[in-house]
PDB file of C-alpha atoms in Angstrom:
ATOM      1  CA  UNK A  50     -17.865 -22.123  15.361  1.00 79.00           C
ATOM      2  CA  UNK A  51     -17.577 -18.655  13.872  1.00 77.00           C
ATOM      3  CA  UNK A  52     -14.785 -16.479  15.169  1.00 73.00           C
ATOM      4  CA  UNK A  53     -14.716 -12.827  14.242  1.00 72.00           C
ATOM      5  CA  UNK A  54     -11.491 -10.869  14.200  1.00 70.00           C
ATOM      6  CA  UNK A  55     -10.376  -7.582  12.742  1.00 72.00           C
ATOM      7  CA  UNK A  56      -7.930  -7.797   9.873  1.00 73.00           C
ATOM      8  CA  UNK A  57      -5.409  -5.005  10.084  1.00 78.00           C
ATOM      9  CA  UNK A  58      -3.444  -3.984   6.997  1.00 84.00           C
ATOM     10  CA  UNK A  59      -2.086  -0.971   5.128  1.00 87.00           C
ATOM     11  CA  UNK A  60      -2.906  -0.049   1.525  1.00 90.00           C
ATOM     12  CA  UNK A  61      -0.657   2.130  -0.642  1.00 91.00           C
ATOM     13  CA  UNK A  62      -2.350   5.462  -1.308  1.00 92.00           C
ATOM     14  CA  UNK A  63      -0.971   5.530  -4.856  1.00 91.00           C
ATOM     15  CA  UNK A  64      -1.239   2.031  -6.355  1.00 88.00           C
ATOM     16  CA  UNK A  65      -3.599   0.437  -3.765  1.00 85.00           C
ATOM     17  CA  UNK A  66      -1.217  -2.499  -3.129  1.00 87.00           C
ATOM     18  CA  UNK A  67      -1.604  -4.123   0.301  1.00 87.00           C
ATOM     19  CA  UNK A  68       1.371  -4.268   2.657  1.00 86.00           C
ATOM     20  CA  UNK A  69       0.822  -7.925   3.508  1.00 77.00           C
ATOM     21  CA  UNK A  70      -1.474 -10.820   2.827  1.00 68.00           C
ATOM     22  CA  UNK A  71      -0.938 -12.094   6.352  1.00 73.00           C
ATOM     23  CA  UNK A  72      -2.821 -11.165   9.482  1.00 70.00           C
ATOM     24  CA  UNK A  73      -1.218  -8.392  11.555  1.00 69.00           C
ATOM     25  CA  UNK A  74      -2.467  -8.343  15.150  1.00 69.00           C
ATOM     26  CA  UNK A  75      -1.906  -4.658  15.884  1.00 75.00           C
ATOM     27  CA  UNK A  76      -0.497  -1.320  14.751  1.00 79.00           C
ATOM     28  CA  UNK A  77       2.948  -2.042  16.232  1.00 83.00           C
ATOM     29  CA  UNK A  78       3.277  -5.136  14.062  1.00 82.00           C
ATOM     30  CA  UNK A  79       2.180  -3.163  10.986  1.00 82.00           C
ATOM     31  CA  UNK A  80       4.735  -0.456  11.741  1.00 84.00           C
ATOM     32  CA  UNK A  81       7.457  -3.115  11.987  1.00 86.00           C
ATOM     33  CA  UNK A  82       6.321  -4.644   8.683  1.00 86.00           C
ATOM     34  CA  UNK A  83       6.254  -1.229   6.985  1.00 87.00           C
ATOM     35  CA  UNK A  84       9.783  -0.550   8.191  1.00 88.00           C
ATOM     36  CA  UNK A  85      11.033  -3.984   7.112  1.00 89.00           C
ATOM     37  CA  UNK A  86       9.422  -3.614   3.675  1.00 89.00           C
ATOM     38  CA  UNK A  87      10.617  -0.015   3.117  1.00 92.00           C
ATOM     39  CA  UNK A  88       7.188   1.598   3.022  1.00 93.00           C
ATOM     40  CA  UNK A  89       6.986   5.401   3.309  1.00 92.00           C
ATOM     41  CA  UNK A  90       4.579   7.298   5.560  1.00 91.00           C
ATOM     42  CA  UNK A  91       4.106  10.885   4.404  1.00 89.00           C
ATOM     43  CA  UNK A  92       1.351  13.206   5.696  1.00 89.00           C
ATOM     44  CA  UNK A  93      -0.589  10.238   7.148  1.00 89.00           C
ATOM     45  CA  UNK A  94      -0.540   8.487   3.770  1.00 92.00           C
ATOM     46  CA  UNK A  95       1.270   5.225   3.056  1.00 93.00           C
ATOM     47  CA  UNK A  96       3.370   4.404  -0.016  1.00 94.00           C
ATOM     48  CA  UNK A  97       4.919   1.107  -1.125  1.00 93.00           C
ATOM     49  CA  UNK A  98       8.527   1.117  -2.404  1.00 93.00           C
ATOM     50  CA  UNK A  99       7.290   1.279  -6.032  1.00 93.00           C
ATOM     51  CA  UNK A 100       5.398   4.516  -5.374  1.00 93.00           C
ATOM     52  CA  UNK A 101       8.008   6.879  -3.960  1.00 94.00           C
ATOM     53  CA  UNK A 102      11.355   8.169  -5.146  1.00 92.00           C
ATOM     54  CA  UNK A 103      14.347  10.112  -3.924  1.00 88.00           C
ATOM     55  CA  UNK A 104      14.733  13.469  -5.645  1.00 85.00           C
ATOM     56  CA  UNK A 105      18.056  14.852  -6.859  1.00 85.00           C
ATOM     57  CA  UNK A 106      18.472  16.847  -3.644  1.00 89.00           C
ATOM     58  CA  UNK A 107      17.960  13.739  -1.473  1.00 87.00           C
ATOM     59  CA  UNK A 108      14.336  14.315  -0.473  1.00 89.00           C
ATOM     60  CA  UNK A 109      12.147  11.201  -0.480  1.00 90.00           C
ATOM     61  CA  UNK A 110       8.694  11.954  -1.878  1.00 89.00           C
ATOM     62  CA  UNK A 111       5.717  10.103  -3.393  1.00 92.00           C
ATOM     63  CA  UNK A 112       5.563   9.738  -7.165  1.00 91.00           C
ATOM     64  CA  UNK A 113       2.836  11.474  -9.146  1.00 91.00           C
ATOM     65  CA  UNK A 114      -0.664  10.044  -8.584  1.00 90.00           C
ATOM     66  CA  UNK A 115      -1.816   7.267 -10.897  1.00 89.00           C
ATOM     67  CA  UNK A 116      -4.601   8.568 -13.188  1.00 90.00           C
ATOM     68  CA  UNK A 117      -8.117   7.359 -12.308  1.00 87.00           C
ATOM     69  CA  UNK A 118      -8.582   5.594 -15.648  1.00 90.00           C
ATOM     70  CA  UNK A 119      -5.510   3.424 -14.936  1.00 88.00           C
ATOM     71  CA  UNK A 120      -6.815   2.636 -11.436  1.00 81.00           C
ATOM     72  CA  UNK A 121     -10.188   1.638 -12.945  1.00 86.00           C
ATOM     73  CA  UNK A 122      -8.564  -0.587 -15.597  1.00 88.00           C
ATOM     74  CA  UNK A 123      -6.457  -2.346 -12.941  1.00 82.00           C
ATOM     75  CA  UNK A 124      -9.557  -2.845 -10.798  1.00 83.00           C
ATOM     76  CA  UNK A 125     -11.479  -4.353 -13.722  1.00 88.00           C
ATOM     77  CA  UNK A 126      -8.581  -6.706 -14.512  1.00 87.00           C
ATOM     78  CA  UNK A 127      -8.409  -7.854 -10.889  1.00 80.00           C
ATOM     79  CA  UNK A 128     -12.171  -8.488 -10.901  1.00 84.00           C
ATOM     80  CA  UNK A 129     -11.861 -10.888 -13.844  1.00 87.00           C
ATOM     81  CA  UNK A 130      -8.755 -12.558 -12.413  1.00 78.00           C
ATOM     82  CA  UNK A 131      -6.125 -10.992 -14.657  1.00 74.00           C
ATOM     83  CA  UNK A 132      -4.728  -8.360 -12.303  1.00 64.00           C
ATOM     84  CA  UNK A 133      -1.839  -8.400  -9.847  1.00 61.00           C
ATOM     85  CA  UNK A 134      -3.994  -8.184  -6.729  1.00 51.00           C
TER      86      UNK A 134
END
């Protein structure tokens, strides 16, 4: 029997890493996971802990965007099985 369900997840706006590889049933569960895993939400964008920093004056902000050529190289490596996911 086929059972269809919606897979809910969050992807980092900077590096494209997924929050979890597990199924999250709803937004409340994702919010709990983001909090537990120290993800940042800034202007309706999501950032993993590797993609934000605290400035000298104590403000937490996203790091500079990753250049498109780096994103494309990572994507190509993932497609041939050499990337980090």
